mmCIF file of C-alpha atoms in Angstrom:
data_model
loop_
_atom_site.group_PDB
_atom_site.id
_atom_site.type_symbol
_atom_site.label_atom_id
_atom_site.label_comp_id
_atom_site.label_asym_id
_atom_site.label_seq_id
_atom_site.Cartn_x
_atom_site.Cartn_y
_atom_site.Cartn_z
ATOM 1 C CA MET A 1 -40.562 -17.924 10.997
ATOM 2 C CA LYS A 2 -40.620 -19.976 7.779
ATOM 3 C CA ILE A 3 -41.883 -16.949 5.838
ATOM 4 C CA LEU A 4 -39.127 -14.735 7.260
ATOM 5 C CA ILE A 5 -36.450 -17.278 6.344
ATOM 6 C CA THR A 6 -37.826 -17.511 2.805
ATOM 7 C CA VAL A 7 -37.719 -13.711 2.459
ATOM 8 C CA LEU A 8 -34.143 -13.669 3.757
ATOM 9 C CA ALA A 9 -33.056 -16.342 1.300
ATOM 10 C CA CYS A 10 -34.655 -14.509 -1.621
ATOM 11 C CA LEU A 11 -32.992 -11.237 -0.617
ATOM 12 C CA LEU A 12 -29.524 -12.750 -0.278
ATOM 13 C CA ILE A 13 -29.891 -14.582 -3.583
ATOM 14 C CA THR A 14 -31.017 -11.366 -5.271
ATOM 15 C CA ILE A 15 -28.047 -9.433 -3.904
ATOM 16 C CA GLU A 16 -25.579 -12.058 -5.100
ATOM 17 C CA SER A 17 -27.182 -12.784 -8.481
ATOM 18 C CA THR A 18 -28.761 -9.574 -9.801
ATOM 19 C CA ALA A 19 -25.678 -8.755 -11.870
ATOM 20 C CA GLN A 20 -25.866 -12.010 -13.820
ATOM 21 C CA ASN A 21 -28.251 -10.600 -16.466
ATOM 22 C CA ASP A 22 -25.387 -8.960 -18.389
ATOM 23 C CA ILE A 23 -22.569 -11.210 -17.258
ATOM 24 C CA ASP A 24 -21.845 -12.368 -20.825
ATOM 25 C CA VAL A 25 -20.933 -8.850 -21.931
ATOM 26 C CA LEU A 26 -19.204 -8.049 -18.637
ATOM 27 C CA LEU A 27 -16.908 -11.040 -19.035
ATOM 28 C CA ALA A 28 -16.283 -10.157 -22.680
ATOM 29 C CA ALA A 29 -14.937 -6.809 -21.440
ATOM 30 C CA GLY A 30 -12.264 -8.732 -19.544
ATOM 31 C CA ILE A 31 -11.975 -10.429 -16.170
ATOM 32 C CA GLU A 32 -10.358 -7.395 -14.546
ATOM 33 C CA ASP A 33 -13.146 -5.005 -15.590
ATOM 34 C CA ALA A 34 -15.886 -7.485 -14.671
ATOM 35 C CA GLU A 35 -14.374 -8.085 -11.227
ATOM 36 C CA HIS A 36 -13.926 -4.348 -10.607
ATOM 37 C CA PHE A 37 -17.550 -3.597 -11.450
ATOM 38 C CA ALA A 38 -18.966 -6.570 -9.526
ATOM 39 C CA ASN A 39 -17.026 -5.627 -6.398
ATOM 40 C CA ASP A 40 -18.300 -2.022 -6.357
ATOM 41 C CA TYR A 41 -21.812 -3.133 -7.299
ATOM 42 C CA LEU A 42 -22.205 -5.804 -4.596
ATOM 43 C CA THR A 43 -20.340 -4.189 -1.666
ATOM 44 C CA PRO A 44 -23.239 -2.060 -0.295
ATOM 45 C CA GLY A 45 -25.528 -5.085 -0.134
ATOM 46 C CA SER A 46 -22.937 -7.343 1.480
ATOM 47 C CA ASN A 47 -22.014 -4.713 4.069
ATOM 48 C CA GLY A 48 -25.649 -4.044 4.903
ATOM 49 C CA ILE A 49 -26.274 -7.733 5.527
ATOM 50 C CA MET A 50 -23.248 -7.889 7.857
ATOM 51 C CA HIS A 51 -24.706 -5.082 9.974
ATOM 52 C CA SER A 52 -28.144 -6.727 9.996
ATOM 53 C CA MET A 53 -26.662 -10.073 11.101
ATOM 54 C CA ASN A 54 -25.230 -8.522 14.268
ATOM 55 C CA ALA A 55 -28.388 -7.067 15.796
ATOM 56 C CA ASN A 56 -30.095 -8.370 18.951
ATOM 57 C CA TRP A 57 -27.276 -10.416 20.430
ATOM 58 C CA PHE A 58 -28.353 -9.145 23.869
ATOM 59 C CA ASN A 59 -31.404 -7.652 25.558
ATOM 60 C CA SER A 60 -29.879 -6.979 28.974
ATOM 61 C CA ALA A 61 -26.476 -6.468 30.553
ATOM 62 C CA LYS A 62 -27.534 -8.740 33.414
ATOM 63 C CA ALA A 63 -26.150 -12.252 32.867
ATOM 64 C CA LYS A 64 -28.456 -15.163 33.612
ATOM 65 C CA PRO A 65 -27.726 -17.261 36.708
ATOM 66 C CA LEU A 66 -26.593 -20.876 36.447
ATOM 67 C CA GLY A 67 -29.119 -22.983 34.529
ATOM 68 C CA ALA A 68 -31.404 -20.107 33.544
ATOM 69 C CA PHE A 69 -32.202 -19.968 29.840
ATOM 70 C CA GLU A 70 -33.996 -17.979 27.162
ATOM 71 C CA ILE A 71 -35.188 -18.975 23.670
ATOM 72 C CA SER A 72 -35.806 -16.160 21.191
ATOM 73 C CA VAL A 73 -37.185 -15.575 17.720
ATOM 74 C CA ILE A 74 -35.379 -12.526 16.354
ATOM 75 C CA VAL A 75 -36.054 -10.369 13.305
ATOM 76 C CA ASN A 76 -33.452 -7.770 12.291
ATOM 77 C CA ALA A 77 -33.190 -5.263 9.469
ATOM 78 C CA SER A 78 -30.517 -2.786 8.461
ATOM 79 C CA LEU A 79 -31.676 0.417 6.775
ATOM 80 C CA VAL A 80 -30.610 1.311 3.250
ATOM 81 C CA LYS A 81 -29.615 4.963 2.932
ATOM 82 C CA ASP A 82 -29.500 6.850 -0.365
ATOM 83 C CA GLU A 83 -25.688 6.770 -0.273
ATOM 84 C CA HIS A 84 -25.785 2.945 -0.344
ATOM 85 C CA LYS A 85 -27.883 2.830 -3.520
ATOM 86 C CA MET A 86 -25.300 4.333 -5.883
ATOM 87 C CA PHE A 87 -21.575 4.196 -6.448
ATOM 88 C CA HIS A 88 -19.097 6.273 -8.387
ATOM 89 C CA LEU A 89 -18.045 4.603 -11.667
ATOM 90 C CA ASN A 90 -15.058 6.213 -13.361
ATOM 91 C CA THR A 91 -14.307 4.575 -16.705
ATOM 92 C CA ALA A 92 -10.710 5.801 -16.436
ATOM 93 C CA ASP A 93 -10.304 2.978 -13.903
ATOM 94 C CA TYR A 94 -11.456 0.397 -16.470
ATOM 95 C CA ASN A 95 -9.622 -1.029 -19.460
ATOM 96 C CA ASN A 96 -12.447 -1.609 -21.945
ATOM 97 C CA VAL A 97 -15.551 0.214 -20.678
ATOM 98 C CA GLN A 98 -16.877 3.671 -21.636
ATOM 99 C CA PHE A 99 -20.189 5.438 -21.038
ATOM 100 C CA VAL A 100 -22.312 5.848 -24.168
ATOM 101 C CA GLN A 101 -23.367 9.335 -23.020
ATOM 102 C CA GLY A 102 -22.107 11.828 -20.490
ATOM 103 C CA PRO A 103 -18.789 12.298 -18.683
ATOM 104 C CA ILE A 104 -16.326 9.515 -17.958
ATOM 105 C CA SER A 105 -17.310 9.559 -14.273
ATOM 106 C CA GLN A 106 -20.951 9.014 -13.235
ATOM 107 C CA MET A 107 -23.036 7.744 -10.319
ATOM 108 C CA VAL A 108 -24.583 4.358 -11.146
ATOM 109 C CA SER A 109 -26.803 1.901 -9.301
ATOM 110 C CA SER A 110 -25.424 -0.544 -6.770
ATOM 111 C CA VAL A 111 -27.243 -3.802 -6.008
ATOM 112 C CA LEU A 112 -29.449 -1.771 -3.624
ATOM 113 C CA GLY A 113 -30.518 0.958 -6.055
ATOM 114 C CA GLU A 114 -31.744 1.496 -9.587
ATOM 115 C CA ASN A 115 -30.747 3.549 -12.613
ATOM 116 C CA ASP A 116 -33.487 5.982 -13.621
ATOM 117 C CA PRO A 117 -33.156 6.518 -16.503
ATOM 118 C CA GLU A 118 -31.210 3.498 -17.702
ATOM 119 C CA ILE A 119 -27.457 3.899 -18.147
ATOM 120 C CA PHE A 120 -25.644 2.311 -21.088
ATOM 121 C CA VAL A 121 -21.963 1.569 -21.487
ATOM 122 C CA GLU A 122 -19.864 0.541 -24.452
ATOM 123 C CA VAL A 123 -17.523 -2.428 -24.119
ATOM 124 C CA GLU A 124 -14.514 -2.907 -26.357
ATOM 125 C CA TYR A 125 -13.120 -6.383 -27.006
ATOM 126 C CA ASP A 126 -10.752 -8.112 -29.418
ATOM 127 C CA ASP A 127 -12.230 -10.439 -32.031
ATOM 128 C CA PRO A 128 -9.618 -12.793 -33.522
ATOM 129 C CA ILE A 129 -11.229 -12.486 -36.969
ATOM 130 C CA PHE A 130 -12.607 -8.940 -37.164
ATOM 131 C CA GLY A 131 -10.183 -7.197 -34.802
ATOM 132 C CA THR A 132 -11.287 -4.633 -32.230
ATOM 133 C CA GLN A 133 -15.076 -4.609 -31.798
ATOM 134 C CA THR A 134 -17.518 -2.728 -29.563
ATOM 135 C CA THR A 135 -20.941 -3.517 -28.162
ATOM 136 C CA GLN A 136 -23.367 -1.653 -25.922
ATOM 137 C CA PHE A 137 -25.341 -2.909 -22.936
ATOM 138 C CA GLU A 138 -27.400 -1.534 -20.078
ATOM 139 C CA LEU A 139 -25.789 -1.479 -16.637
ATOM 140 C CA PRO A 140 -27.535 -3.832 -14.186
ATOM 141 C CA GLN A 141 -30.314 -2.489 -12.011
ATOM 142 C CA GLY A 142 -30.455 -3.236 -8.278
ATOM 143 C CA ILE A 143 -33.326 -4.293 -6.059
ATOM 144 C CA GLY A 144 -34.379 -0.645 -5.686
ATOM 145 C CA GLU A 145 -37.635 0.142 -3.917
ATOM 146 C CA SER A 146 -38.712 -3.519 -3.911
ATOM 147 C CA SER A 147 -36.647 -3.982 -0.737
ATOM 148 C CA ARG A 148 -38.519 -1.178 1.090
ATOM 149 C CA ASN A 149 -35.020 0.080 1.959
ATOM 150 C CA LEU A 150 -34.553 -2.826 4.382
ATOM 151 C CA LEU A 151 -32.044 -5.689 4.521
ATOM 152 C CA PRO A 152 -33.596 -8.263 6.879
ATOM 153 C CA THR A 153 -32.154 -11.225 8.721
ATOM 154 C CA ALA A 154 -33.865 -13.592 11.149
ATOM 155 C CA PHE A 155 -32.616 -16.080 13.729
ATOM 156 C CA ILE A 156 -33.645 -18.547 16.375
ATOM 157 C CA GLN A 157 -31.435 -17.792 19.372
ATOM 158 C CA GLY A 158 -30.748 -19.429 22.707
ATOM 159 C CA ALA A 159 -29.002 -18.154 25.854
ATOM 160 C CA LEU A 160 -27.841 -20.163 28.882
ATOM 161 C CA GLY A 161 -26.478 -18.941 32.209
ATOM 162 C CA LEU A 162 -23.137 -20.503 33.214
ATOM 163 C CA SER A 163 -22.669 -18.883 36.658
ATOM 164 C CA SER A 164 -20.068 -16.306 37.744
ATOM 165 C CA GLY A 165 -21.569 -13.681 35.438
ATOM 166 C CA LEU A 166 -21.101 -15.711 32.248
ATOM 167 C CA GLU A 167 -23.811 -16.341 29.661
ATOM 168 C CA LEU A 168 -23.446 -18.491 26.534
ATOM 169 C CA LYS A 169 -25.432 -17.625 23.408
ATOM 170 C CA ALA A 170 -26.047 -19.387 20.087
ATOM 171 C CA ARG A 171 -28.173 -18.553 17.049
ATOM 172 C CA PHE A 172 -28.991 -20.209 13.743
ATOM 173 C CA VAL A 173 -31.248 -20.233 10.708
ATOM 174 C CA PRO A 174 -32.663 -23.642 9.724
ATOM 175 C CA LYS A 175 -30.742 -24.902 6.683
ATOM 176 C CA ILE A 176 -32.288 -24.057 3.318
ATOM 177 C CA ASP A 177 -31.349 -26.547 0.586
ATOM 178 C CA THR A 178 -33.203 -26.711 -2.755
ATOM 179 C CA ASP A 179 -32.208 -27.615 -6.303
ATOM 180 C CA ASP A 180 -30.829 -24.109 -6.913
ATOM 181 C CA VAL A 181 -30.259 -22.607 -3.475
ATOM 182 C CA SER A 182 -28.319 -23.562 -0.367
ATOM 183 C CA LEU A 183 -28.186 -21.208 2.622
ATOM 184 C CA GLY A 184 -27.008 -21.537 6.203
ATOM 185 C CA MET A 185 -26.481 -19.029 9.011
ATOM 186 C CA TYR A 186 -25.262 -19.552 12.563
ATOM 187 C CA GLY A 187 -23.408 -17.778 15.350
ATOM 188 C CA ALA A 188 -22.167 -18.023 18.926
ATOM 189 C CA GLY A 189 -21.427 -15.495 21.640
ATOM 190 C CA LEU A 190 -20.257 -15.091 25.219
ATOM 191 C CA GLN A 191 -21.515 -12.338 27.525
ATOM 192 C CA MET A 192 -19.608 -11.454 30.713
ATOM 193 C CA GLU A 193 -21.251 -9.342 33.414
ATOM 194 C CA PHE A 194 -18.541 -7.251 35.074
ATOM 195 C CA THR A 195 -20.764 -5.989 37.900
ATOM 196 C CA GLU A 196 -21.345 -9.595 38.999
ATOM 197 C CA TRP A 197 -17.673 -9.769 39.956
ATOM 198 C CA LEU A 198 -17.842 -6.672 42.196
ATOM 199 C CA PRO A 199 -18.565 -6.672 45.947
ATOM 200 C CA ALA A 200 -22.255 -6.217 46.802
ATOM 201 C CA SER A 201 -23.186 -6.614 43.136
ATOM 202 C CA LYS A 202 -26.901 -6.907 43.949
ATOM 203 C CA MET A 203 -26.858 -3.363 45.326
ATOM 204 C CA TRP A 204 -25.862 -1.833 41.995
ATOM 205 C CA PRO A 205 -28.825 -0.161 40.197
ATOM 206 C CA ILE A 206 -27.438 -1.118 36.801
ATOM 207 C CA ALA A 207 -25.589 -4.047 35.255
ATOM 208 C CA ILE A 208 -22.530 -3.650 33.021
ATOM 209 C CA SER A 209 -21.212 -6.390 30.780
ATOM 210 C CA GLY A 210 -19.115 -7.154 27.725
ATOM 211 C CA LEU A 211 -20.095 -9.289 24.746
ATOM 212 C CA MET A 212 -18.076 -11.092 22.087
ATOM 213 C CA ALA A 213 -20.036 -12.761 19.261
ATOM 214 C CA TYR A 214 -19.320 -14.496 15.952
ATOM 215 C CA ASN A 215 -21.663 -14.805 12.948
ATOM 216 C CA HIS A 216 -21.303 -16.983 9.856
ATOM 217 C CA LEU A 217 -23.297 -17.115 6.632
ATOM 218 C CA ASP A 218 -22.670 -19.379 3.665
ATOM 219 C CA GLY A 219 -24.767 -19.685 0.559
ATOM 220 C CA SER A 220 -24.682 -21.122 -2.934
ATOM 221 C CA TYR A 221 -26.906 -20.270 -5.894
ATOM 222 C CA ASP A 222 -26.914 -22.405 -9.059
ATOM 223 C CA ILE A 223 -27.206 -20.096 -12.077
ATOM 224 C CA THR A 224 -26.535 -22.681 -14.801
ATOM 225 C CA GLY A 225 -30.059 -22.423 -16.166
ATOM 226 C CA SER A 226 -30.468 -18.673 -15.757
ATOM 227 C CA SER A 227 -27.134 -17.019 -16.568
ATOM 228 C CA GLY A 228 -27.865 -16.884 -20.289
ATOM 229 C CA ILE A 229 -24.385 -18.267 -21.030
ATOM 230 C CA GLU A 230 -23.474 -21.775 -22.147
ATOM 231 C CA GLY A 231 -21.318 -23.629 -19.649
ATOM 232 C CA GLU A 232 -21.270 -26.110 -16.800
ATOM 233 C CA ASN A 233 -21.650 -26.007 -13.024
ATOM 234 C CA GLN A 234 -22.258 -22.239 -12.983
ATOM 235 C CA ARG A 235 -22.884 -20.921 -9.489
ATOM 236 C CA ILE A 236 -22.360 -18.053 -7.080
ATOM 237 C CA GLU A 237 -20.987 -18.946 -3.653
ATOM 238 C CA ASN A 238 -20.829 -16.624 -0.669
ATOM 239 C CA ASP A 239 -18.973 -16.909 2.624
ATOM 240 C CA THR A 240 -19.506 -14.189 5.241
ATOM 241 C CA ASN A 241 -17.947 -13.992 8.701
ATOM 242 C CA THR A 242 -18.294 -11.236 11.303
ATOM 243 C CA TRP A 243 -17.193 -10.470 14.856
ATOM 244 C CA LEU A 244 -18.965 -8.184 17.317
ATOM 245 C CA PHE A 245 -17.367 -6.709 20.444
ATOM 246 C CA GLN A 246 -19.753 -4.690 22.620
ATOM 247 C CA PHE A 247 -20.022 -3.044 26.033
ATOM 248 C CA VAL A 248 -23.567 -3.152 27.437
ATOM 249 C CA ALA A 249 -25.319 -1.406 30.335
ATOM 250 C CA SER A 250 -28.889 -1.931 31.509
ATOM 251 C CA THR A 251 -31.294 -1.246 34.338
ATOM 252 C CA LYS A 252 -32.364 -4.059 36.681
ATOM 253 C CA LEU A 253 -36.083 -3.426 37.185
ATOM 254 C CA PRO A 254 -38.670 -6.213 37.577
ATOM 255 C CA VAL A 255 -40.839 -5.611 34.484
ATOM 256 C CA ILE A 256 -39.559 -2.945 32.068
ATOM 257 C CA ASN A 257 -35.861 -2.350 31.524
ATOM 258 C CA PHE A 258 -33.725 -0.225 29.252
ATOM 259 C CA TYR A 259 -30.356 -1.131 27.816
ATOM 260 C CA GLY A 260 -27.709 0.376 25.589
ATOM 261 C CA GLY A 261 -24.105 0.046 24.614
ATOM 262 C CA LEU A 262 -21.198 0.824 22.364
ATOM 263 C CA GLY A 263 -19.711 -1.805 20.081
ATOM 264 C CA TYR A 264 -17.448 -2.599 17.167
ATOM 265 C CA ILE A 265 -18.295 -4.771 14.135
ATOM 266 C CA LYS A 266 -15.560 -6.411 12.065
ATOM 267 C CA GLY A 267 -16.443 -8.632 9.123
ATOM 268 C CA LYS A 268 -15.663 -9.866 5.632
ATOM 269 C CA SER A 269 -17.926 -11.146 2.868
ATOM 270 C CA GLU A 270 -16.494 -13.096 -0.079
ATOM 271 C CA SER A 271 -18.429 -14.033 -3.222
ATOM 272 C CA ASP A 272 -17.103 -16.322 -5.961
ATOM 273 C CA LEU A 273 -18.398 -16.696 -9.507
ATOM 274 C CA LEU A 274 -17.607 -20.335 -10.259
ATOM 275 C CA GLY A 275 -18.044 -22.772 -13.134
ATOM 276 C CA SER A 276 -17.290 -22.558 -16.852
ATOM 277 C CA TYR A 277 -18.654 -19.812 -19.113
ATOM 278 C CA ARG A 278 -18.443 -19.821 -22.907
ATOM 279 C CA VAL A 279 -18.394 -16.106 -23.607
ATOM 280 C CA THR A 280 -19.178 -14.809 -27.090
ATOM 281 C CA ASN A 281 -16.506 -12.616 -28.688
ATOM 282 C CA GLY A 282 -18.183 -11.341 -31.796
ATOM 283 C CA ILE A 283 -20.304 -13.427 -34.167
ATOM 284 C CA LEU A 284 -18.125 -16.464 -34.811
ATOM 285 C CA THR A 285 -15.841 -16.944 -31.838
ATOM 286 C CA THR A 286 -16.242 -17.934 -28.212
ATOM 287 C CA GLU A 287 -13.911 -18.164 -25.230
ATOM 288 C CA THR A 288 -14.349 -20.500 -22.268
ATOM 289 C CA ILE A 289 -13.635 -18.903 -18.891
ATOM 290 C CA VAL A 290 -13.396 -21.101 -15.789
ATOM 291 C CA ASP A 291 -14.085 -19.714 -12.283
ATOM 292 C CA PRO A 292 -13.978 -16.102 -13.547
ATOM 293 C CA PHE A 293 -13.442 -14.089 -10.368
ATOM 294 C CA SER A 294 -13.943 -13.510 -6.657
ATOM 295 C CA VAL A 295 -15.022 -10.280 -4.987
ATOM 296 C CA SER A 296 -14.979 -9.294 -1.334
ATOM 297 C CA SER A 297 -15.994 -6.486 0.984
ATOM 298 C CA GLU A 298 -15.088 -5.692 4.569
ATOM 299 C CA VAL A 299 -16.868 -3.951 7.428
ATOM 300 C CA SER A 300 -15.079 -2.175 10.253
ATOM 301 C CA ALA A 301 -17.516 0.053 12.102
ATOM 302 C CA VAL A 302 -18.421 1.403 15.526
ATOM 303 C CA ARG A 303 -22.077 1.204 16.519
ATOM 304 C CA ALA A 304 -24.253 2.513 19.339
ATOM 305 C CA THR A 305 -27.257 0.581 20.642
ATOM 306 C CA ILE A 306 -30.358 1.550 22.602
ATOM 307 C CA GLY A 307 -33.199 -0.794 23.492
ATOM 308 C CA THR A 308 -35.973 -1.764 25.870
ATOM 309 C CA LYS A 309 -37.265 -5.065 27.240
ATOM 310 C CA LEU A 310 -40.639 -6.038 28.695
ATOM 311 C CA LYS A 311 -40.669 -9.072 31.007
ATOM 312 C CA LEU A 312 -43.928 -10.777 31.995
ATOM 313 C CA GLY A 313 -43.054 -14.044 33.679
ATOM 314 C CA PHE A 314 -41.661 -16.489 31.135
ATOM 315 C CA PHE A 315 -42.639 -14.181 28.218
ATOM 316 C CA ARG A 316 -40.365 -11.307 27.185
ATOM 317 C CA LEU A 317 -40.434 -8.816 24.325
ATOM 318 C CA ASN A 318 -37.563 -6.535 23.340
ATOM 319 C CA ALA A 319 -36.877 -3.927 20.678
ATOM 320 C CA GLU A 320 -33.659 -2.092 19.853
ATOM 321 C CA TYR A 321 -32.081 0.367 17.437
ATOM 322 C CA HIS A 322 -28.470 0.629 16.266
ATOM 323 C CA LEU A 323 -26.648 3.692 14.945
ATOM 324 C CA SER A 324 -23.746 2.874 12.636
ATOM 325 C CA GLU A 325 -22.641 2.967 8.995
ATOM 326 C CA TYR A 326 -25.868 1.052 8.350
ATOM 327 C CA ASP A 327 -28.492 1.833 10.983
ATOM 328 C CA ALA A 328 -30.471 -1.228 12.063
ATOM 329 C CA PHE A 329 -33.420 -2.185 14.221
ATOM 330 C CA SER A 330 -34.525 -5.474 15.736
ATOM 331 C CA ILE A 331 -37.456 -7.091 17.526
ATOM 332 C CA GLY A 332 -37.198 -10.201 19.657
ATOM 333 C CA VAL A 333 -39.893 -12.459 21.093
ATOM 334 C CA ASN A 334 -38.346 -14.337 24.005
ATOM 335 C CA PHE A 335 -39.372 -17.203 26.266
ATOM 336 C CA GLY A 336 -37.293 -18.072 29.293
ATOM 337 C CA MET A 337 -36.819 -19.019 32.896
ATOM 338 C CA ARG A 338 -35.351 -16.439 35.333
#
């Protein structure tokens, strides 16, 4: 579990900080242009993580009876499609950015892709001494094939039966807090079995329930020593919140069961570039920019789920697949009573 959490932290940090390599020139192009690019560049990664966070909230539509519980170790991953690796950059939408070669509108790498070959742009800025100046730089690469086209998340999750067809769920990632990185993830959910409220519920061959779940992620990455720009208290902070609403149906067999459902994910991820940055404008002049910009992305997507669960006494194993804007899969190792 510790290894999985470390991988998750590294991935999230990479997604939020990959663009910092050329941040000096991006900021010199102007806050508006830098914010526009960063938003388009980061959105596919943020949205993929939001889909990954919402996998494996359930492994049955049958709610646990009063006092019954289950503890799970869950590993999720959303799948990166080719369409998530690139985005359409039209320099007509920018104030001070032009491509060095080619048309004004080109496909460029998002945080999940890579530019092959490299793509260069020209940035125009005003120097108070020499007037209008230009400089060239390479657009940032993404994580590319190093991610194996996966965006993983991992949780420890617990479920407790409350009686009357209600089941309370909670999940978390142990807090990561180092000199440069702080990361926390948690969530809570409530599952309601509708068939439990019907007459002769035990006679039904399937269970049907509804689920409402909330996920939260917050992280901070200190880039003061790695941004390549003079300044103080430089950091990237992220705050991500999602809601999941899902209908679930499952069989009620003793050992092997199958489950599926239809759900809706709603979420928002916000990233802030904070601190002070002394940006070079030409050879002799600099400009200090404080808390340059914030970017955000939102998810609003329907998803379908299919899964299976093996139950051998107190040990259970489940696997599931989700079809949505970002497909995802998940495996859970579960230990429980009843």
